[in-house]
Coordinates of C-alpha atoms in Angstrom, one line a residue:
X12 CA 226.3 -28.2 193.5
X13 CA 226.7 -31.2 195.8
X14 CA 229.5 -29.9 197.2
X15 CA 227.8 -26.4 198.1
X16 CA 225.2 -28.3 199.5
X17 CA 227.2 -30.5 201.6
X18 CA 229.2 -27.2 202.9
X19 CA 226.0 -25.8 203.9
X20 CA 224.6 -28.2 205.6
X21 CA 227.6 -28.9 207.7
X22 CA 228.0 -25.2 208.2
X23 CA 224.0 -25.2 209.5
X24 CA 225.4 -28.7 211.9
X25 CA 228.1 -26.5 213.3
X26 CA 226.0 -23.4 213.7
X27 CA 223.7 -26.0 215.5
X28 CA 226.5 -27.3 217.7
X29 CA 227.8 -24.1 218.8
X30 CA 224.3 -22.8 219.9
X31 CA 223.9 -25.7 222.0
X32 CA 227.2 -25.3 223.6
X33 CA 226.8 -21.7 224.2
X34 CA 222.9 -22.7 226.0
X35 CA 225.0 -25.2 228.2
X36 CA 228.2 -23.4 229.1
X37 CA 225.5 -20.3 230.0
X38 CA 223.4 -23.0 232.4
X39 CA 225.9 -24.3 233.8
X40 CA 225.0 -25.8 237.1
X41 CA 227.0 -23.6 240.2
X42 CA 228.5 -27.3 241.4
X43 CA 230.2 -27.8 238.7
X44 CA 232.2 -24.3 239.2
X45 CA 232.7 -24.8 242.7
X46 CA 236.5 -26.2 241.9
X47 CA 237.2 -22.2 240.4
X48 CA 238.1 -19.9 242.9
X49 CA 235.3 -17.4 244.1
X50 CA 236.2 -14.3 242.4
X51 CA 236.7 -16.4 238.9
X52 CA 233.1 -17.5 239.2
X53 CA 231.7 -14.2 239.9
X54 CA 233.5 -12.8 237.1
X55 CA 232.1 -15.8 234.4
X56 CA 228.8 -14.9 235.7
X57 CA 229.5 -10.8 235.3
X58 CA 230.6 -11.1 231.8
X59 CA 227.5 -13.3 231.2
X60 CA 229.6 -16.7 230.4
X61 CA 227.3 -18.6 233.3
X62 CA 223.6 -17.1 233.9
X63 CA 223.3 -15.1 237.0
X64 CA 220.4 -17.3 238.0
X65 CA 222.7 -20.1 238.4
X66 CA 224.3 -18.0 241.3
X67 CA 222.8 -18.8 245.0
X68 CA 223.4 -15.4 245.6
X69 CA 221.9 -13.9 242.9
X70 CA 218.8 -12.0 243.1
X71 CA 216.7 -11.6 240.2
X72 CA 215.1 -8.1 241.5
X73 CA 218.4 -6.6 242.3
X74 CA 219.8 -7.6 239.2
X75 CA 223.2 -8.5 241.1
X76 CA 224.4 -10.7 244.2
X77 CA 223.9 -10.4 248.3
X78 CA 226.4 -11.9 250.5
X79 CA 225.6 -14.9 252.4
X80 CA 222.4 -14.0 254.4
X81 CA 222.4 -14.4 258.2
X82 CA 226.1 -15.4 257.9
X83 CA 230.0 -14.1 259.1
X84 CA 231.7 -12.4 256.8
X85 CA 235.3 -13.1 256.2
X86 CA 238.1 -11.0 258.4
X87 CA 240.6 -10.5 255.2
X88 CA 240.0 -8.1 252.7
X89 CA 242.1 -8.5 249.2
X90 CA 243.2 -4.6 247.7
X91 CA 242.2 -4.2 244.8
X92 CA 245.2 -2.4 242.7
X93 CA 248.1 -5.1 243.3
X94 CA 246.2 -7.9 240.8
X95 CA 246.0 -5.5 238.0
X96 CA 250.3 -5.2 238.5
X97 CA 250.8 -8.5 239.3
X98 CA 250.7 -8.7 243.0
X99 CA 248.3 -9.4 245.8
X100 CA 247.8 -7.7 249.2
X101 CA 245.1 -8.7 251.9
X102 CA 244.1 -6.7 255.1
X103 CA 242.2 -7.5 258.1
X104 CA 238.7 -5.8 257.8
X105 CA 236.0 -5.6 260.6
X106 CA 233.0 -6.9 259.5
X107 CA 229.3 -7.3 260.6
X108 CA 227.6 -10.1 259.9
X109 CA 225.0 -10.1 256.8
X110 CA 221.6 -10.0 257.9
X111 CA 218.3 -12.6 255.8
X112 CA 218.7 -9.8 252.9
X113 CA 222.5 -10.2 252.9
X114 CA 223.3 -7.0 253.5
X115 CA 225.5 -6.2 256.9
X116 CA 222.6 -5.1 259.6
X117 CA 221.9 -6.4 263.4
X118 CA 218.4 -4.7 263.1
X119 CA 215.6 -5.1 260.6
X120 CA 215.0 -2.3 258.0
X121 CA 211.9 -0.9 259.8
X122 CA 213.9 -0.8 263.2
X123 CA 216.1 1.7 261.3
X124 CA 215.1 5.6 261.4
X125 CA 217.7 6.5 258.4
X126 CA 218.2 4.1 255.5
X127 CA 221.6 4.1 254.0
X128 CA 222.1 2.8 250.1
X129 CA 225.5 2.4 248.4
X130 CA 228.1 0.3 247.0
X131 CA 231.3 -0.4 248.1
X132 CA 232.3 2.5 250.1
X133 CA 228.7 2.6 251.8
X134 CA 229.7 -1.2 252.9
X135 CA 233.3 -0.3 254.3
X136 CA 235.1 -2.1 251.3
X137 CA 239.5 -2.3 252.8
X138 CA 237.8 -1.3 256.8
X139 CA 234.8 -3.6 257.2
X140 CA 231.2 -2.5 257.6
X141 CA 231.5 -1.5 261.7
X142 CA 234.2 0.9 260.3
X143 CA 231.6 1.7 257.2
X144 CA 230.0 5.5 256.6
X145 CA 226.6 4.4 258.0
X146 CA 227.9 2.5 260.9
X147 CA 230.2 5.3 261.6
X148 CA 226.8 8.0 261.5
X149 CA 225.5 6.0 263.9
X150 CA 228.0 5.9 266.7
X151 CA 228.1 10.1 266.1
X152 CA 224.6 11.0 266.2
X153 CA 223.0 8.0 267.8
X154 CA 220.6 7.4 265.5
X155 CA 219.1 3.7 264.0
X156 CA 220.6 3.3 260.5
X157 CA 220.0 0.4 258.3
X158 CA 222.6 -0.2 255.7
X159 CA 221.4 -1.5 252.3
X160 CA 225.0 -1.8 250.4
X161 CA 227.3 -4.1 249.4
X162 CA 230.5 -4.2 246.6
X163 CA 229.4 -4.4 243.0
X164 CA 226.6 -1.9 243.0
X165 CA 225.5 0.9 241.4
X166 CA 222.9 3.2 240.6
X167 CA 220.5 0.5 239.1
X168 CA 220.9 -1.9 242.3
X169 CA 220.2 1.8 244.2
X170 CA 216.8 2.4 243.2
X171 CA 216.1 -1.6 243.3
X172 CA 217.1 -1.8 246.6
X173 CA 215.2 1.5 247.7
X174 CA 211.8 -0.1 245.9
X175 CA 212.3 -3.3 247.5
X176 CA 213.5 -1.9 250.8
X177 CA 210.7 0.8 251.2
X178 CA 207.6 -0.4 249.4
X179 CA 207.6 -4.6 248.6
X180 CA 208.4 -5.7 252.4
X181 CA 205.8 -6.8 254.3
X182 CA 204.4 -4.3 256.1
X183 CA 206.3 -4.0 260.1
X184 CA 209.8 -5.7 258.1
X185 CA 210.4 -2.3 255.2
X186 CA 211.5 1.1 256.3
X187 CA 208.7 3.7 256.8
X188 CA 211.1 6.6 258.0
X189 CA 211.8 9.3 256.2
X190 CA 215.5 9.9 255.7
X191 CA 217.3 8.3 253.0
X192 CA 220.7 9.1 252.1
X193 CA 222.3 7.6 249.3
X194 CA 226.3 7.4 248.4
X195 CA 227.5 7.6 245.2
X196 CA 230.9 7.0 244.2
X197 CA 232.3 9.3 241.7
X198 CA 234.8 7.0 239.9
X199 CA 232.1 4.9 238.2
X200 CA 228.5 5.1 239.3
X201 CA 228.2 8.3 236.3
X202 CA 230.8 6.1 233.8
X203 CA 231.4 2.1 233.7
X204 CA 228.3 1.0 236.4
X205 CA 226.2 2.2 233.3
X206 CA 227.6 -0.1 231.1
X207 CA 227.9 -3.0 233.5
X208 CA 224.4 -2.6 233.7
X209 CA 223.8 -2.8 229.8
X210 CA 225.7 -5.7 229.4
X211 CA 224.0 -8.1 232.5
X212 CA 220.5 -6.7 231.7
X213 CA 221.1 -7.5 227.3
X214 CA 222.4 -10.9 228.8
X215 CA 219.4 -11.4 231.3
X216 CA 216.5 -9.7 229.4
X217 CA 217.3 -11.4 225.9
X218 CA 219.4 -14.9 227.5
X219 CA 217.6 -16.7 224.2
X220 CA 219.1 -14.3 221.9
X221 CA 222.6 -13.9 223.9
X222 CA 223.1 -17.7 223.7
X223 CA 222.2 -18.3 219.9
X224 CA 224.4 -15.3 218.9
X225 CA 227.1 -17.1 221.3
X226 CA 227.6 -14.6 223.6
X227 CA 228.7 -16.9 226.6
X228 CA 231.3 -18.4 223.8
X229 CA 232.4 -15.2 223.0
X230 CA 232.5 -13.9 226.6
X231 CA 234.7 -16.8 227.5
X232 CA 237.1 -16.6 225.0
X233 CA 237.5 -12.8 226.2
X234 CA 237.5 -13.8 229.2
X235 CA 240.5 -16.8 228.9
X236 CA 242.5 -14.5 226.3
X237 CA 242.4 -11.6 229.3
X238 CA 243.5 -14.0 231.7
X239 CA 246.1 -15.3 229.4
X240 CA 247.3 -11.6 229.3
X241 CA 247.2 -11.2 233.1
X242 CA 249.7 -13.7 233.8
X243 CA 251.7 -10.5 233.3
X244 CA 251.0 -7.5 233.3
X245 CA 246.8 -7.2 233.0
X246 CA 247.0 -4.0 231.5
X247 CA 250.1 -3.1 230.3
X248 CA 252.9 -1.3 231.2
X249 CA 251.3 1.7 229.4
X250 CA 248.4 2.1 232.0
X251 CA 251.4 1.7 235.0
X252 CA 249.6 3.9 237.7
X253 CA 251.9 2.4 240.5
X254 CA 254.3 3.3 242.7
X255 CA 253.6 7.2 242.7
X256 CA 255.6 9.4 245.1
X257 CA 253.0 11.9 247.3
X258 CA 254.4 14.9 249.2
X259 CA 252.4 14.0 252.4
X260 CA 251.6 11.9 255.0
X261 CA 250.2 8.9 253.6
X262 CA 248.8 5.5 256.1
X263 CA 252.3 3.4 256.3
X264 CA 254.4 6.3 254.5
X265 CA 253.3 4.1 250.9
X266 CA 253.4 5.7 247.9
X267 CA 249.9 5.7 246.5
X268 CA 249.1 3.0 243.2
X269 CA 245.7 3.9 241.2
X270 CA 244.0 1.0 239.1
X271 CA 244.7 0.7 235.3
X272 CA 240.8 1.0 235.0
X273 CA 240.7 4.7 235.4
X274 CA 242.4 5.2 232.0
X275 CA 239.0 4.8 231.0
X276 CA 238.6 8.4 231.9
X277 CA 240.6 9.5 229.0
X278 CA 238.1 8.5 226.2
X279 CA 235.3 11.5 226.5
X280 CA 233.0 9.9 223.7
X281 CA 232.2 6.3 225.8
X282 CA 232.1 8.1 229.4
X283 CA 229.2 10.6 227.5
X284 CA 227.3 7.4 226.6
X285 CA 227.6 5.9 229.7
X286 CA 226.7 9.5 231.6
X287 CA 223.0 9.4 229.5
X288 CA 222.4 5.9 230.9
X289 CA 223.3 6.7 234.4
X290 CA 221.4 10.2 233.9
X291 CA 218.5 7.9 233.1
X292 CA 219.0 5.5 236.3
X293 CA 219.1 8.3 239.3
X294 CA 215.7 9.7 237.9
X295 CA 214.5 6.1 239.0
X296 CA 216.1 6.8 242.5
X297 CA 215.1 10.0 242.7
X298 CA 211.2 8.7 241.9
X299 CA 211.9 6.3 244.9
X300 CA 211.6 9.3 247.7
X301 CA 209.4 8.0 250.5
X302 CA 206.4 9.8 251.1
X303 CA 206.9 13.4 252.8
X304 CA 210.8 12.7 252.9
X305 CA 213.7 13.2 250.7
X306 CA 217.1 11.4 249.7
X307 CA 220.3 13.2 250.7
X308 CA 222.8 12.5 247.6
X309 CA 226.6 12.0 249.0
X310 CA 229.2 11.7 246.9
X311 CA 232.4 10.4 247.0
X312 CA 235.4 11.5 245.2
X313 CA 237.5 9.4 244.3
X314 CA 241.5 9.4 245.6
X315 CA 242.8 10.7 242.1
X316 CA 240.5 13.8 242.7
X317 CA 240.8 14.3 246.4
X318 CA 244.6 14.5 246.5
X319 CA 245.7 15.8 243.2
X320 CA 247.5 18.7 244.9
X321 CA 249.6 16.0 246.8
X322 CA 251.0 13.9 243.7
X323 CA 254.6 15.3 243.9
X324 CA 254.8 15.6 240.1
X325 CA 258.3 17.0 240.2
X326 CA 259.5 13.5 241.1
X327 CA 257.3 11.6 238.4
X328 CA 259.5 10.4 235.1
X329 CA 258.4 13.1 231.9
X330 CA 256.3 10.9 229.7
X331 CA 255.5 8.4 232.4
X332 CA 251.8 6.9 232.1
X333 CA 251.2 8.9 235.8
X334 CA 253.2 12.3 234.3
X335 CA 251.0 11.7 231.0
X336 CA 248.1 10.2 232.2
X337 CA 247.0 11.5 235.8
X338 CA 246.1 14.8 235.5
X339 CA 243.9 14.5 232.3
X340 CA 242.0 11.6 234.1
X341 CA 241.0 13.9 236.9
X342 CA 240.2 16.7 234.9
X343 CA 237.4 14.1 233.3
X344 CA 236.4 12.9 236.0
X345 CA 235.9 16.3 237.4
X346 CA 234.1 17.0 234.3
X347 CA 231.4 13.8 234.9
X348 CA 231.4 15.4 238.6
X349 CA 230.2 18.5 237.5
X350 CA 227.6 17.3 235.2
X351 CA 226.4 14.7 237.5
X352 CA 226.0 17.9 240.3
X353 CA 223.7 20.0 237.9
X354 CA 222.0 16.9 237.0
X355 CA 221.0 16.2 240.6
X356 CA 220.0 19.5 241.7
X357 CA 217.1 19.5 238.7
X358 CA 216.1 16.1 239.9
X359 CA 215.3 17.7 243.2
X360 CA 218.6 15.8 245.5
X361 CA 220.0 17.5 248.3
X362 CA 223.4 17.3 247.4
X363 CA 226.5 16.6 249.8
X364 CA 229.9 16.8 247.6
X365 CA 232.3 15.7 249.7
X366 CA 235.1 16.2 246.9
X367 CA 235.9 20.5 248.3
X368 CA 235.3 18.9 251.5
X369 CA 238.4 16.4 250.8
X370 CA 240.5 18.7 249.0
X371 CA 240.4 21.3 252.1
X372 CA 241.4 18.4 254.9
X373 CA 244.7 18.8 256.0
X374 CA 244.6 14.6 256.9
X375 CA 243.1 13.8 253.4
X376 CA 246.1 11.8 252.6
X377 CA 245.1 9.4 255.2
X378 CA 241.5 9.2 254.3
X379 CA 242.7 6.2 251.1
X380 CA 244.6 3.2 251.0
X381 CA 247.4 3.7 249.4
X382 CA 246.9 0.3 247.3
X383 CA 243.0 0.2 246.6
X384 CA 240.2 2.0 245.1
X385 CA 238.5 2.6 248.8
X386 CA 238.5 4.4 251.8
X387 CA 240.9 4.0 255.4
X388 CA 238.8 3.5 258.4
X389 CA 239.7 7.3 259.0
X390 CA 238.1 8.5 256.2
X391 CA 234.6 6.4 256.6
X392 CA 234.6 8.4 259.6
X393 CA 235.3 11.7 257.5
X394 CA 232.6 10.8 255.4
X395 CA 230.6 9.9 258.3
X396 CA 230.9 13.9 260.2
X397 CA 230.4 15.3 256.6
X398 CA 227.2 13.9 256.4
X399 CA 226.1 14.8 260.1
X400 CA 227.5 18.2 260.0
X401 CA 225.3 18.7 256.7
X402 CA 222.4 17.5 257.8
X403 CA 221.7 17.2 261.8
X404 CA 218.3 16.6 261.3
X405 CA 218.9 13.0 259.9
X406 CA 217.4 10.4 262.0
X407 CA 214.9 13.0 263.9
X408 CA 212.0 12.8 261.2
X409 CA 209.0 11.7 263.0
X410 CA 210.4 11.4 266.4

């Protein structure tokens, strides 16, 4: 009986001990991460190791991160498919700097006449925000556009940014036009943004419970076994989506490499979960129309989908990950596309898909880098006329 009672009590001390380590590795003070690199630390604090709040650049009504306001931006930009194969790759980029919201504007929101929202490809991500969508509108038509966007976003930061851009400014600082167009990114805003947005908000909304059920422990011991993995390979040779041979033109002649992630594509039951929740978020944006406008949905294909017809296949190995795996992930993700296009047109969007638009141009091969998830300068621009030719009212309202 002692014994039992001894082995419970020093199980109840360790269950003690552990909570209290989770509570301090989650408040960690930012100083003392400042010796990790940048991307590290953003990634402790988007797995919910470190609380969000603990981030200068976090902002509690967005539920995500600004860049630095009124601040340069760097010049290099770091593609985003070599790290999952080992590599690395940066690019010089064009950027504006960010403005006091953090986003990448030289005029104030109520300045603007058409009020861009996005995520990465809205912000230019592998150009730079002057070679960006919106920026790119503007030199074309001449209208004021202010661009709420940055990398990391998704249809929860949307209708937050939207709320706080339109309606919780002060009065003569929020946008009171009446042309909103907002760019959605087919390769996760309708699949994994939902559950990104699941996991910070469970972390956020219930921190007490996440720390004495040791979710920062268990996140960090995730995390370090991942990164213990990735000295390698991150994601295995069986997800190798590099190195594949295209039949035209492509920006350097490269062959084009997709990320490991879009394997997540081939596992219907999660991306139906995720679709509900996402489903669920864009009747928030759609709620957020200003008063006597509307919001212009774009979206954005992504590579995979846009040049499928330009994989040459012939050459790929039989029973390769890309000969195996390719084509089913864009027939999925074509499937989410479809869905998401009914689902908009009942929630009252006007609706630009730009992915027939893609498929048709005979430069579409130049329109992606060849080594990220993102647009060439050339096909911001793309995106840019597609939006203009659609709609050449955008920008008049009012005027």
């Amino acid at each position: 009986m002692r014994l039992l009672k001894r082995l419970c009590l020093f199980a109840a001390v360790c269950a003690c001990l552990l909570a209290v380590l989770s509570a301090a590795v989650y408040h960690l003070p930012w100083a003392a991460l400042q010796g990790l690199p940048e991307a590290k630390r953003d990634q402790l604090v988007s797995l919910g190791v470190v609380s969000p709040a603990s981030h200068p650049l976090y902002r509690e009504w967005l539920l995500n991160f600004v860049r630095t306001p009124e601040a340069p931006r760097p010049s290099t930009y770091s593609l985003d498919t070599p790290p999952a194969y080992g590599g690395q790759r940066t690019i010089t980029v064009d950027d504006a700097p960010s403005d006091a919201l953090g986003f990448a504007n030289a005029i104030k929101p109520s300045q603007a006449r058409v009020l861009f929202v996005g995520d990465s490809f809205c912000n230019g991500a592998s150009a730079g925000t002057n070679l960006s969508p919106p920026a790119q509108f503007a030199r074309i038509t001449g209208a004021s556009v202010y661009n709420a966007s940055n990398g990391g976003y998704g249809p929860a930061q949307y209708q937050r940014i939207l709320e706080r851009v339109t309606r919780s400014l002060p009065p003569g600082e929020r946008f009171d036009g009446k042309d909103v167009v907002v760019l959605s990114y087919l390769g996760n805003d309708l699949s994994s943004d939902s559950l990104l947005y699941l996991e910070r908000l469970e972390s956020i909304r219930h921190a007490w419970r996440w720390q004495l059920t040791l979710g920062p422990l268990r996140a960090w011991v995730r995390y370090l076994w991942d990164s213990r993995k990735g000295q390698a390979l991150p994601y295995g040779p069986q997800w190798n989506y590099s190195g594949v041979p295209m039949i035209c033109a492509t920006p350097d002649g490269q062959p084009f490499s997709w990320h490991p992630g879009y394997a997540s594509y081939l596992f219907q039951e999660g991306l139906d979960a995720q679709f509900e929740v996402a489903a669920r978020l864009f009747e928030g944006i759609a709620a957020q129309a200003p008063q006597g406008g509307k919001i212009r949905l774009v979206l954005v294909p992504s590579s995979l989908q846009a040049l499928e017809k330009d994989i040459d296949w012939a050459r790929l190995a039989p029973g390769s990950p890309p000969a195996r795996d390719l084509r089913p992930i864009i027939d999925s993700m074509d499937r989410v596309r479809e869905k998401g296009v009914a689902l908009f047109g009942k929630l009252g969007f006007d609706v630009l898909d730009l992915t027939p638009i893609f498929r048709a141009d005979p430069d579409r091969c130049l329109y992606y880098q060849p080594e990220d998830t993102h647009c060439t300068a050339k096909g911001y621009e793309a995106i840019a006329r597609a939006i203009a030719a659609r709609w050449p009212e955008l920008g008049r309202s009012g005027q």
